[in-house]
Coordinates of C-alpha atoms (C1' of nucleotides) in Angstrom, one line a residue:
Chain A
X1 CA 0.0 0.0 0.0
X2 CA 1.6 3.4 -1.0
X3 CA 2.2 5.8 1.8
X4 CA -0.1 9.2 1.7
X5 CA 3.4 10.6 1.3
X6 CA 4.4 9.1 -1.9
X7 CA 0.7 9.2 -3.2
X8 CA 0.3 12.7 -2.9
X9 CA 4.2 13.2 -4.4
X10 CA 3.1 10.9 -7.4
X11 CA -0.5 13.0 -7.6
X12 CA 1.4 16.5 -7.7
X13 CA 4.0 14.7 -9.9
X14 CA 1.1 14.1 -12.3
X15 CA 0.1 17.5 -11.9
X16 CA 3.2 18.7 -13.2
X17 CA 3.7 16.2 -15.8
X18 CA -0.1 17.1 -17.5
X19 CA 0.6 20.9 -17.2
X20 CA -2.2 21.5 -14.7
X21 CA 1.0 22.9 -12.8
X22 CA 3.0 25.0 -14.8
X23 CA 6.9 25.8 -14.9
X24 CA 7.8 28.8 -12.8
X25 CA 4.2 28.6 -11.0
X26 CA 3.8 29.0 -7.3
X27 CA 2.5 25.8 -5.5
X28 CA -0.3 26.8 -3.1
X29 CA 1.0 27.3 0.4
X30 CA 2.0 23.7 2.1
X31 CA -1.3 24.7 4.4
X32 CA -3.8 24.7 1.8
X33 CA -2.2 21.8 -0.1
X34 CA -2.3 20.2 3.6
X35 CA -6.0 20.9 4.1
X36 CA -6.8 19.6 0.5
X37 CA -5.1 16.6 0.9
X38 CA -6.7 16.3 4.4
X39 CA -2.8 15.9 6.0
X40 CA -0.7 17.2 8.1
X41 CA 1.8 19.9 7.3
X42 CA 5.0 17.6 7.9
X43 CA 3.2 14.9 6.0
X44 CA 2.6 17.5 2.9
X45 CA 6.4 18.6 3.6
X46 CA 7.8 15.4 2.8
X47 CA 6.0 14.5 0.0
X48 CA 7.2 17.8 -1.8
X49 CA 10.8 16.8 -0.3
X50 CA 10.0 13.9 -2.8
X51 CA 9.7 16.4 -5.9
X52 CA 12.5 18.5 -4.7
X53 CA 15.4 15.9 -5.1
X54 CA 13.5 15.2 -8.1
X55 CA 14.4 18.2 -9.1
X56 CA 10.9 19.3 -9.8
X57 CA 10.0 21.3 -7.2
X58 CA 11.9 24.3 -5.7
X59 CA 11.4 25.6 -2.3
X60 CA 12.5 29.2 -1.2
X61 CA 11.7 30.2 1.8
X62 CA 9.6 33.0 2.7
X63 CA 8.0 33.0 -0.8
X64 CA 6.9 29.6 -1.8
X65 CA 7.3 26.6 -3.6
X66 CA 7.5 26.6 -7.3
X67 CA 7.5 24.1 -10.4
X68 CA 10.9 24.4 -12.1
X69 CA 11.2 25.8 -14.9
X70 CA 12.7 23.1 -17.5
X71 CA 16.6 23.4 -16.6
X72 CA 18.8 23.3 -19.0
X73 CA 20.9 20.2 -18.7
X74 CA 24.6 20.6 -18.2
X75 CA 26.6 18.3 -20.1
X76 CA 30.4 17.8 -18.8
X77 CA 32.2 16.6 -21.6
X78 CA 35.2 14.5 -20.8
X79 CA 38.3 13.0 -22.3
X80 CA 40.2 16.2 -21.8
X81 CA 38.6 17.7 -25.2
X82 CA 38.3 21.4 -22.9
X83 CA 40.4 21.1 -20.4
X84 CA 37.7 23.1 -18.0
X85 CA 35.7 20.6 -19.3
X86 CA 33.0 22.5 -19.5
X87 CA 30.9 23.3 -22.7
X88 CA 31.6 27.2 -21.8
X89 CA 31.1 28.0 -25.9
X90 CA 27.8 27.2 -26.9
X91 CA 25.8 28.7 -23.3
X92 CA 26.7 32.3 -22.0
X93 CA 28.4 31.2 -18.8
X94 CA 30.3 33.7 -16.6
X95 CA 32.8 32.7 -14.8
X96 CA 34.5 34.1 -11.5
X97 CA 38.0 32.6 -10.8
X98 CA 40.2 33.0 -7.9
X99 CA 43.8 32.0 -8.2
X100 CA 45.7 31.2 -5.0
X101 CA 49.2 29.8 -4.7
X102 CA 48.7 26.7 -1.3
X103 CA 50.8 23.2 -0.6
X104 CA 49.8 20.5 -1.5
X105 CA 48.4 18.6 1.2
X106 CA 47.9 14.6 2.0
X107 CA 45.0 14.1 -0.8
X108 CA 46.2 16.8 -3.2
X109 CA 50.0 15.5 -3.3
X110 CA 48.6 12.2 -4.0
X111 CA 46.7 12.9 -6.7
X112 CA 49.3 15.4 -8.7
X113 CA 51.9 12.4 -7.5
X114 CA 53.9 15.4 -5.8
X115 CA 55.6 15.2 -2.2
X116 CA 53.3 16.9 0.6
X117 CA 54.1 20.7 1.0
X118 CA 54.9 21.0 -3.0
X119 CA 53.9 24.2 -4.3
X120 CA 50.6 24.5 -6.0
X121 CA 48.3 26.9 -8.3
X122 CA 44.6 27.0 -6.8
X123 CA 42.1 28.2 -9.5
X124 CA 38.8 28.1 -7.7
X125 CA 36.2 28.1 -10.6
X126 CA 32.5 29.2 -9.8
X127 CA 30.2 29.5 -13.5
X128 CA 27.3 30.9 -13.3
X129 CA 24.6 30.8 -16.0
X130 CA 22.9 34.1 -15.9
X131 CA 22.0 34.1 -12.4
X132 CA 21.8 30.6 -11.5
X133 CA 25.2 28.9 -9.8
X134 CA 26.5 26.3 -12.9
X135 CA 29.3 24.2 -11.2
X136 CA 32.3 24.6 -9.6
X137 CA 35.6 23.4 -10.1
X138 CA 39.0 23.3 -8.0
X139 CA 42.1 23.0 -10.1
X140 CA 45.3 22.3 -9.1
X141 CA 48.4 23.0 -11.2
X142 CA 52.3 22.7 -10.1
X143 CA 53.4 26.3 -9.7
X144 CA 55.8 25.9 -12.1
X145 CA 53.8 25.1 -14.9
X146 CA 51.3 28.5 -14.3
X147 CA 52.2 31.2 -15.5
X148 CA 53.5 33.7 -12.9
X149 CA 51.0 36.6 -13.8
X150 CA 48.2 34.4 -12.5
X151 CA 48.1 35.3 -9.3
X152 CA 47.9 39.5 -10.0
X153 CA 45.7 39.2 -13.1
X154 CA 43.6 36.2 -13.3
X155 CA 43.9 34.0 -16.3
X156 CA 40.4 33.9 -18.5
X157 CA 38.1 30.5 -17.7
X158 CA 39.9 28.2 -20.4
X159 CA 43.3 30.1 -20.2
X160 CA 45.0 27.6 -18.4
X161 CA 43.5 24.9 -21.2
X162 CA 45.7 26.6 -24.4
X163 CA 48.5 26.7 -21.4
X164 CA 48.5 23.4 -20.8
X165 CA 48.1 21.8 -24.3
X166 CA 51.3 23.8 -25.6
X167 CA 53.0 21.9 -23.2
X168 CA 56.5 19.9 -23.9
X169 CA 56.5 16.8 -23.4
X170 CA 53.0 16.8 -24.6
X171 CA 50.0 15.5 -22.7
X172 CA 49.1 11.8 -23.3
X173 CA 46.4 10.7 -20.9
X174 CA 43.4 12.4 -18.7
X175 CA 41.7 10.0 -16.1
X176 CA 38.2 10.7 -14.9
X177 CA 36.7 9.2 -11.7
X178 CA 33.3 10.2 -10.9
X179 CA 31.4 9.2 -8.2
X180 CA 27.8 11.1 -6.5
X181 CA 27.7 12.2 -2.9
X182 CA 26.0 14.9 -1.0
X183 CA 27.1 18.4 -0.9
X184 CA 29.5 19.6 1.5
X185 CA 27.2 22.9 3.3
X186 CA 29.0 25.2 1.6
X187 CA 28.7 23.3 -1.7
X188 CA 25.2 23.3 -1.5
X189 CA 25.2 27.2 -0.4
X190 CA 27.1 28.2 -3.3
X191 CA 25.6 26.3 -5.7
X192 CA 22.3 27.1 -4.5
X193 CA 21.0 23.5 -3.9
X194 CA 19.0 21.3 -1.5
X195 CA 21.4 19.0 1.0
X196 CA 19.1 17.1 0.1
X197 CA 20.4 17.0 -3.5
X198 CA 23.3 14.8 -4.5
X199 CA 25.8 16.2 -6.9
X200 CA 28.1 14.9 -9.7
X201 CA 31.9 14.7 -8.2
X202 CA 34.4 14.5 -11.0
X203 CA 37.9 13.9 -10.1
X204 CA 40.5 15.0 -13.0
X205 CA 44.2 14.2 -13.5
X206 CA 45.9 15.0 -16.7
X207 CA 49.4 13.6 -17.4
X208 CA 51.8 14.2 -19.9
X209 CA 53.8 11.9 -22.1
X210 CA 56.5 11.9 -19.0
X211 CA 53.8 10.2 -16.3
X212 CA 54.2 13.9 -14.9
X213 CA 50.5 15.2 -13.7
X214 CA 50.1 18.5 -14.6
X215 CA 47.2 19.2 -13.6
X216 CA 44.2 17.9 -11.4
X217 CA 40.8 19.1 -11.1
X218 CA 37.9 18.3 -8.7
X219 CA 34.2 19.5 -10.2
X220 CA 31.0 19.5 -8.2
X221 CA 27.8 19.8 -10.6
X222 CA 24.4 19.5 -9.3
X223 CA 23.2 16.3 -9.8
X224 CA 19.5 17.2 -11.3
X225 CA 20.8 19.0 -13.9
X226 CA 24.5 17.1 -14.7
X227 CA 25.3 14.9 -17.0
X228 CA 28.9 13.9 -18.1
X229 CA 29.4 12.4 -21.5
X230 CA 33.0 10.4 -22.4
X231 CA 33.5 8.7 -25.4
X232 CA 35.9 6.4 -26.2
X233 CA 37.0 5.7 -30.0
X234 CA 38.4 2.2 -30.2
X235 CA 42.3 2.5 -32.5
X236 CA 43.1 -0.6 -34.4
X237 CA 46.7 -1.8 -35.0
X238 CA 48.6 -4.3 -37.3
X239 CA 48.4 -6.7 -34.1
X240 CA 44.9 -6.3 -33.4
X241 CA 42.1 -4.5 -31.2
X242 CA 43.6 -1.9 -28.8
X243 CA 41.5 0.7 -27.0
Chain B
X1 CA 23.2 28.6 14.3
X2 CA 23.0 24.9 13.5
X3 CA 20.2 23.1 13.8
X4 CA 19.4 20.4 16.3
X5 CA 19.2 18.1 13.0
X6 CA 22.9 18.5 12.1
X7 CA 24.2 18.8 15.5
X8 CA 23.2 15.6 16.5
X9 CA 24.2 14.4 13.0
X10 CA 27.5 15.8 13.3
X11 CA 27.4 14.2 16.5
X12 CA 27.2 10.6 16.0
X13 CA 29.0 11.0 12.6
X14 CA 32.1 11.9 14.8
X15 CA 31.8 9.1 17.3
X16 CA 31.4 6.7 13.8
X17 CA 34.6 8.0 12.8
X18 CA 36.8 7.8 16.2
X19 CA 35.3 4.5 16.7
X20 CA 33.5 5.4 19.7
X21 CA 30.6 3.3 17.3
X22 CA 32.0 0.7 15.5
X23 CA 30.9 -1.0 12.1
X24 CA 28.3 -3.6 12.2
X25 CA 27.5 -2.3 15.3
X26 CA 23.5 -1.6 16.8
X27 CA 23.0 1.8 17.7
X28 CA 20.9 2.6 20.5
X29 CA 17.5 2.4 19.6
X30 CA 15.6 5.9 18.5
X31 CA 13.8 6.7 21.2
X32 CA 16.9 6.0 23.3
X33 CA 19.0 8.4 21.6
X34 CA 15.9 10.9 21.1
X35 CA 15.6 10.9 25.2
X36 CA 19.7 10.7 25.4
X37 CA 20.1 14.6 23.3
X38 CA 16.5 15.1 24.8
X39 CA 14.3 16.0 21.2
X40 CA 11.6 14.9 19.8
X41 CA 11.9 11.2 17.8
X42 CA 10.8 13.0 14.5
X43 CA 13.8 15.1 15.1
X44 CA 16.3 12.5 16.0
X45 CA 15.1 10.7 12.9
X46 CA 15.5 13.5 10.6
X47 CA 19.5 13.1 11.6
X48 CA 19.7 9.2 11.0
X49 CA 18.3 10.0 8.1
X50 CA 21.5 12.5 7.0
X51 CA 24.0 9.6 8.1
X52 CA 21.8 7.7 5.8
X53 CA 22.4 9.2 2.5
X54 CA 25.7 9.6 3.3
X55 CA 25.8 5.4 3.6
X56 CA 27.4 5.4 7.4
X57 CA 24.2 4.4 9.1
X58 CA 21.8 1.7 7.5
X59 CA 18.2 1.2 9.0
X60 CA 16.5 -2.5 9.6
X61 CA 12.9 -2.2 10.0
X62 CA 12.4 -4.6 13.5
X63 CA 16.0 -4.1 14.3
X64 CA 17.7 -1.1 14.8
X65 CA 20.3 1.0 13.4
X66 CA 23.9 -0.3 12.5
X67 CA 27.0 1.4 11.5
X68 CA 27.5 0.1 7.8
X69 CA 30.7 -1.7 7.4
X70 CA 33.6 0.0 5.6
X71 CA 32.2 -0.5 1.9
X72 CA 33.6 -2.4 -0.8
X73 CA 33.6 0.6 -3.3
X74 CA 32.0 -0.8 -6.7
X75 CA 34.3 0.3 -9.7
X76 CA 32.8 0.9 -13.1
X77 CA 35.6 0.9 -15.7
X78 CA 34.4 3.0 -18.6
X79 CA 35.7 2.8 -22.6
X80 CA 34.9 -0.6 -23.2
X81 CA 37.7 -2.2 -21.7
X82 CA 35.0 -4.9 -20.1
X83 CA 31.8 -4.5 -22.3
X84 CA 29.8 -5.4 -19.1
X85 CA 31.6 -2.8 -17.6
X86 CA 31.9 -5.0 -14.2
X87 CA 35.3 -5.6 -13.0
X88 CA 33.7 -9.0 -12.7
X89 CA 37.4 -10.8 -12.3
X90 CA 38.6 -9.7 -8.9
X91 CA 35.4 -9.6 -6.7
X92 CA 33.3 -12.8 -6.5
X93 CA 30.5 -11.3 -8.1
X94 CA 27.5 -13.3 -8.6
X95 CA 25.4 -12.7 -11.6
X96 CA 21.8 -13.7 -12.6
X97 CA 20.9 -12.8 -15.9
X98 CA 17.5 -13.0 -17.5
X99 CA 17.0 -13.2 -21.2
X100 CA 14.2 -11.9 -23.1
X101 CA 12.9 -10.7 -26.5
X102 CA 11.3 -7.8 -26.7
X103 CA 10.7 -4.9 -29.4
X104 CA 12.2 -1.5 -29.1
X105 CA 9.8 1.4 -27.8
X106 CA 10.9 5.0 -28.1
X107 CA 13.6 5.0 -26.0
X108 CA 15.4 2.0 -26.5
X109 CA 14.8 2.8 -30.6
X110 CA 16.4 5.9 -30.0
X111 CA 19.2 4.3 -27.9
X112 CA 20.0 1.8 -30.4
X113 CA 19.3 4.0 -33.6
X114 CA 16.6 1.3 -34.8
X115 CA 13.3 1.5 -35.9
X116 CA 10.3 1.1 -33.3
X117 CA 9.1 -2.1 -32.9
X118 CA 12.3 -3.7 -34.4
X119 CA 13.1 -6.8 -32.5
X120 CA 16.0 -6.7 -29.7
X121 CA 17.6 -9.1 -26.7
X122 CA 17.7 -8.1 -23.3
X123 CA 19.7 -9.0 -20.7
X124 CA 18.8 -7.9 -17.4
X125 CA 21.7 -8.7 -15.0
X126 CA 21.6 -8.2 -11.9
X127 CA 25.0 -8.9 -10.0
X128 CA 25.3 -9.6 -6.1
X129 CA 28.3 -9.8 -4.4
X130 CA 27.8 -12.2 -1.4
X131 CA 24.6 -11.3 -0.1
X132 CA 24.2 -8.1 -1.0
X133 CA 23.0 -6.6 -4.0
X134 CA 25.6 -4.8 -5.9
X135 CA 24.4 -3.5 -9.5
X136 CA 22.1 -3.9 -12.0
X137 CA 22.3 -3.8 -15.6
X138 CA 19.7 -4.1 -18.8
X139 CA 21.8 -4.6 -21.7
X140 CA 20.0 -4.4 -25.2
X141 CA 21.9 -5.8 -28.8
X142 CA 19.8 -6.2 -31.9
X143 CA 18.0 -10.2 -32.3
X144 CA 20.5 -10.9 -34.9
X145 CA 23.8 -10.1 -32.9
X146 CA 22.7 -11.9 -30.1
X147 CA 23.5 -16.0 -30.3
X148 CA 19.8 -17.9 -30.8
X149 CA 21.4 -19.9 -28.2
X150 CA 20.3 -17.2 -25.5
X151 CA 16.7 -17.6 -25.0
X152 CA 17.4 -21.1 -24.0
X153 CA 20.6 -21.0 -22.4
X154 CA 21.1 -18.0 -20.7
X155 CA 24.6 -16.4 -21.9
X156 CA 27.5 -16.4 -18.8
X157 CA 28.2 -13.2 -17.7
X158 CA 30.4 -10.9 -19.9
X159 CA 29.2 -13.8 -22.7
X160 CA 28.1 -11.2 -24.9
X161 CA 31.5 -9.4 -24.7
X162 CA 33.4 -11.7 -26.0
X163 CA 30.7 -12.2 -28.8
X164 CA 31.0 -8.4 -29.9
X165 CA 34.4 -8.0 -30.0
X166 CA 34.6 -10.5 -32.9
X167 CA 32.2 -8.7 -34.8
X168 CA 32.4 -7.5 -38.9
X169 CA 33.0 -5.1 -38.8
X170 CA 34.6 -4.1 -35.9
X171 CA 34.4 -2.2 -32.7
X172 CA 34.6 1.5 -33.1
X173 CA 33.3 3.8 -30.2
X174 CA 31.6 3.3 -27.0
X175 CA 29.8 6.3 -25.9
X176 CA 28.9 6.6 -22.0
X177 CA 26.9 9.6 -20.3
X178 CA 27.0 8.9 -16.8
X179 CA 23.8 10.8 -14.7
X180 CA 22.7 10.9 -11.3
X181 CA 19.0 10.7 -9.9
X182 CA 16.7 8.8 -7.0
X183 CA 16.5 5.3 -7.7
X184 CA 13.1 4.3 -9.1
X185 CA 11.0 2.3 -6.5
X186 CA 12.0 -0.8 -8.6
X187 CA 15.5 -0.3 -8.0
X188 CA 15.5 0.3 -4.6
X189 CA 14.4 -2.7 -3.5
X190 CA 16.3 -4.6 -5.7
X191 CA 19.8 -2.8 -4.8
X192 CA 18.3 -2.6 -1.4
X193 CA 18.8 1.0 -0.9
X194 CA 16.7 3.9 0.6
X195 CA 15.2 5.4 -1.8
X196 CA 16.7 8.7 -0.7
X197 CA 20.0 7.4 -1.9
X198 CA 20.7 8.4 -5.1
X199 CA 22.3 6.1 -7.7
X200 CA 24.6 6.3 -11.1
X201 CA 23.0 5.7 -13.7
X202 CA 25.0 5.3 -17.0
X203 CA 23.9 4.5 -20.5
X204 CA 25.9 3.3 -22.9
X205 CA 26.0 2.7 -26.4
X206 CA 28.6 0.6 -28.4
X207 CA 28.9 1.6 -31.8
X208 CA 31.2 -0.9 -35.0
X209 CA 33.1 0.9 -37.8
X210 CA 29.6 1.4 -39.6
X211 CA 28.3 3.9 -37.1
X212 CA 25.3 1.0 -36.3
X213 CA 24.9 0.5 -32.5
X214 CA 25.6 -2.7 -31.8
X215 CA 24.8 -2.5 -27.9
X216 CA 23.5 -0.2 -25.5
X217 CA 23.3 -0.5 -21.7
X218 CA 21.6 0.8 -18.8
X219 CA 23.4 0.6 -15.6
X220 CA 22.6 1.1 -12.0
X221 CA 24.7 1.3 -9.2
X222 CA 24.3 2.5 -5.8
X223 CA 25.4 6.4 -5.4
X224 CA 27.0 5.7 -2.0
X225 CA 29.5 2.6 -3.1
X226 CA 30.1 3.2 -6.9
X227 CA 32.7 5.1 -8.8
X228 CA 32.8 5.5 -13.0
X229 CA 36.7 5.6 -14.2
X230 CA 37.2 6.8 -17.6
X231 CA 40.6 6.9 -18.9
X232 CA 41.0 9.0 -22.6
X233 CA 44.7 8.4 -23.9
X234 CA 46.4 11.1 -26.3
X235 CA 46.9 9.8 -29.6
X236 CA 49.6 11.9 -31.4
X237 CA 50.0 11.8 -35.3
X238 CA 51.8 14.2 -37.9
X239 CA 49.6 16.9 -38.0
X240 CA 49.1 17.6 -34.1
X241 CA 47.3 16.2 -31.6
X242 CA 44.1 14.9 -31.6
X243 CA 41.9 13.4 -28.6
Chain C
dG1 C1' 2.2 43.0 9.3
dA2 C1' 0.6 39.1 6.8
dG3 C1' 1.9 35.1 4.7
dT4 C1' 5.3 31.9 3.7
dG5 C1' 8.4 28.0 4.7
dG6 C1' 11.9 25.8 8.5
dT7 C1' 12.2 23.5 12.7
dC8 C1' 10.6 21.1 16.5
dT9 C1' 7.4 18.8 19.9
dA10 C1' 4.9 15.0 22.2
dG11 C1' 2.5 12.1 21.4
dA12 C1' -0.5 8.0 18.4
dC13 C1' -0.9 3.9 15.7
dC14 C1' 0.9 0.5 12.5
dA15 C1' 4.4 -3.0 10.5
dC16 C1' 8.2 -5.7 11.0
dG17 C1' 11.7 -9.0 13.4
dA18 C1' 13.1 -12.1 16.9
dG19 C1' 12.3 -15.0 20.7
Chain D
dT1 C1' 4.6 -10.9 22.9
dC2 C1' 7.8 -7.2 22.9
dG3 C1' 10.9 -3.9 21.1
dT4 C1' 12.1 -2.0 16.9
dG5 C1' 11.6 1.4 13.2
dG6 C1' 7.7 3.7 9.8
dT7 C1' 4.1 6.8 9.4
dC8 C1' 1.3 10.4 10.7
dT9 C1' -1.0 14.1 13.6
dA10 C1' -2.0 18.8 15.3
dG11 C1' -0.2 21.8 16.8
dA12 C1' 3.9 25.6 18.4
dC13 C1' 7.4 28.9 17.5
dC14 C1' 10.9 31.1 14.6
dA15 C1' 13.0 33.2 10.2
dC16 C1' 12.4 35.0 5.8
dT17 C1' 10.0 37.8 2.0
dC18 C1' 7.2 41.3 0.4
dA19 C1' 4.0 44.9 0.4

DNA sequence: GAGTGGTCTAGACCACGAG
DNA sequence: TCGTGGTCTAGACCACTCA
């Protein structure tokens, strides 16, 4: 027997679906919807905490809750095709970046394969889309390979991408992990999400032909709105099949 | 000001950690611990449930709370290397598979780049390792790539690898977009997860030489014990570099 | 100030698991 | 049967938004 919680999520999910409940409308306050359902508030509550990791319900206090507009649907593209890795061309994205020089601690020194205390570049990479927070991204380049005007005048989102693919030896290999967890509080502050919400974790290390990484990256994308796309072209040799 | 929610959460998420609680074991029941930081059960509940989608604390209806033990993270290794995409060799997994025939819809036509209503296998695999339920996986290859063996005798596991690789013509891309959302009711009880627990959801489609899609996938695995690995290599030839 | 959602309370009753 | 978690109630009080 379904719960009046998930019943009334899959009747206002229904509601939503058919249009009766448009995009960017307000939901009638959770007391009405309460008294029309003939539950309790906390009841009501959770069965729209069912629409909002859904992603089709957004709450903002004070105000209301509202149908979501149809998001657009960010795509991270990976294989080291943009560097940033995200599709900053085609959608107007603005992008703040702050560019701090740190050490590399314990996990960071691991995953550039540096010893602990090794001199790093921090670009901290919040995009925005219009208003609306995008993703963020952490990357972490050996100071030696940024260049030394980054910390006084910030490189341009993508700047470090032309850097690093002019590089000698050349790069040969970029190794994605991505795994889904929730936000951190201040991930889901800045990015404007629900704890609630899980989000897209993407783990980036770019090496060059030497085994030398130079560079890793750690994105966080919201996970109702994320994809990431890799595609992997299989290269035939004399000998046989080979990636 | 934190609330009483994460306070508590933070709480027991610390004595998880310094082994004050220890994996596998019972945690006090809820109206104990409600009484023990003096709130309301709702509330107390309300933080189990944050431990809970971050996979330290797993509920039994009729028997309590228990620390999870330290999970054996699931690896998904993207690019084809394995087309089941399991590292199947080094963990004992487990796998039933159920064969059926059935005719693409919208979706899966799409998927596959086939006509709707044009015939197709499925394999719906669903892997445990030990007791526990560890992915699931509906595979989809066109009737006349898949052995006529398969209806009767179900195919082993990673069978239908081994059959595409030795196709004419060959192997040419595999395309992944890796997504995260809740877990349909389906699949929570057949991962045996909460359904607040989102999972990684990838689809895949494996494309020969032709550009015809010769297999696409749908996989599920649990957000809280999965990771996707995608390594993209550099291939260098006279004119530059390309992907 | 009026209305909204956010948090919390102190219970009630039901469903499940184990002895 | 007993103790457990699962669901739900009918409120209270606070914080935020907007007129």
């Amino acid at each position: 027997m379904p719960s009046r919680r998930d019943a009334i999520a899959d009747d206002l999910r229904d509601r939503i679906a058919t249009g009766r409940l448009k995009p960017g409308e307000r939901l009638p306050s959770e007391s009405h919807l309460a008294a029309q359902y003939r539950v309790s508030t906390p009841t009501l509550r959770s069965s729209l905490a069912v629409l909002q990791v859904e992603g089709l319900v957004e709450k903002a206090h004070g105000k209301g809750n509202f149908v979501r507009r149809p998001l657009r649907r960010i795509t991270y593209v990976g294989g080291g095709r943009t560097l940033d890795g995200q599709t900053a061309a085609d959608t107007a994205l603005s992008v703040t970046v702050h560019t701090t020089r740190i050490r590399a601690g314990g996990h960071l020194a691991a995953l550039l394969k540096v010893s602990a205390s090794s001199p790093l570049t921090e670009f901290l990479c919040l995009s925005h889309e219009g208003e609306r927070p995008h993703s963020l991204a952490r990357i972490y380049v050996p100071c030696d390979l940024a260049p030394a005007t980054a910390l006084r005048e910030p490189l341009p989102y993508g700047g470090m991408t032309t850097q690093l693919t002019q590089l000698h030896p050349p790069l040969a290999e970029v190794r994605e992990r991505v795994s889904v967890r929730p936000p951190t509080p201040e991930e889901a502050s800045t990015l404007r999400i629900s704890s609630a919400l899980a989000v897209l974790a993407i783990t980036r290390q770019t090496a060059d032909t030497a085994g030398r990484v130079v560079e890793a990256a750690l994105l966080v994308l919201p996970g109702d709105r994320a994809d990431a796309v890799f595609t992997t072209h299989y290269v035939i040799d004399e000998k046989g099949t080979e990636r």
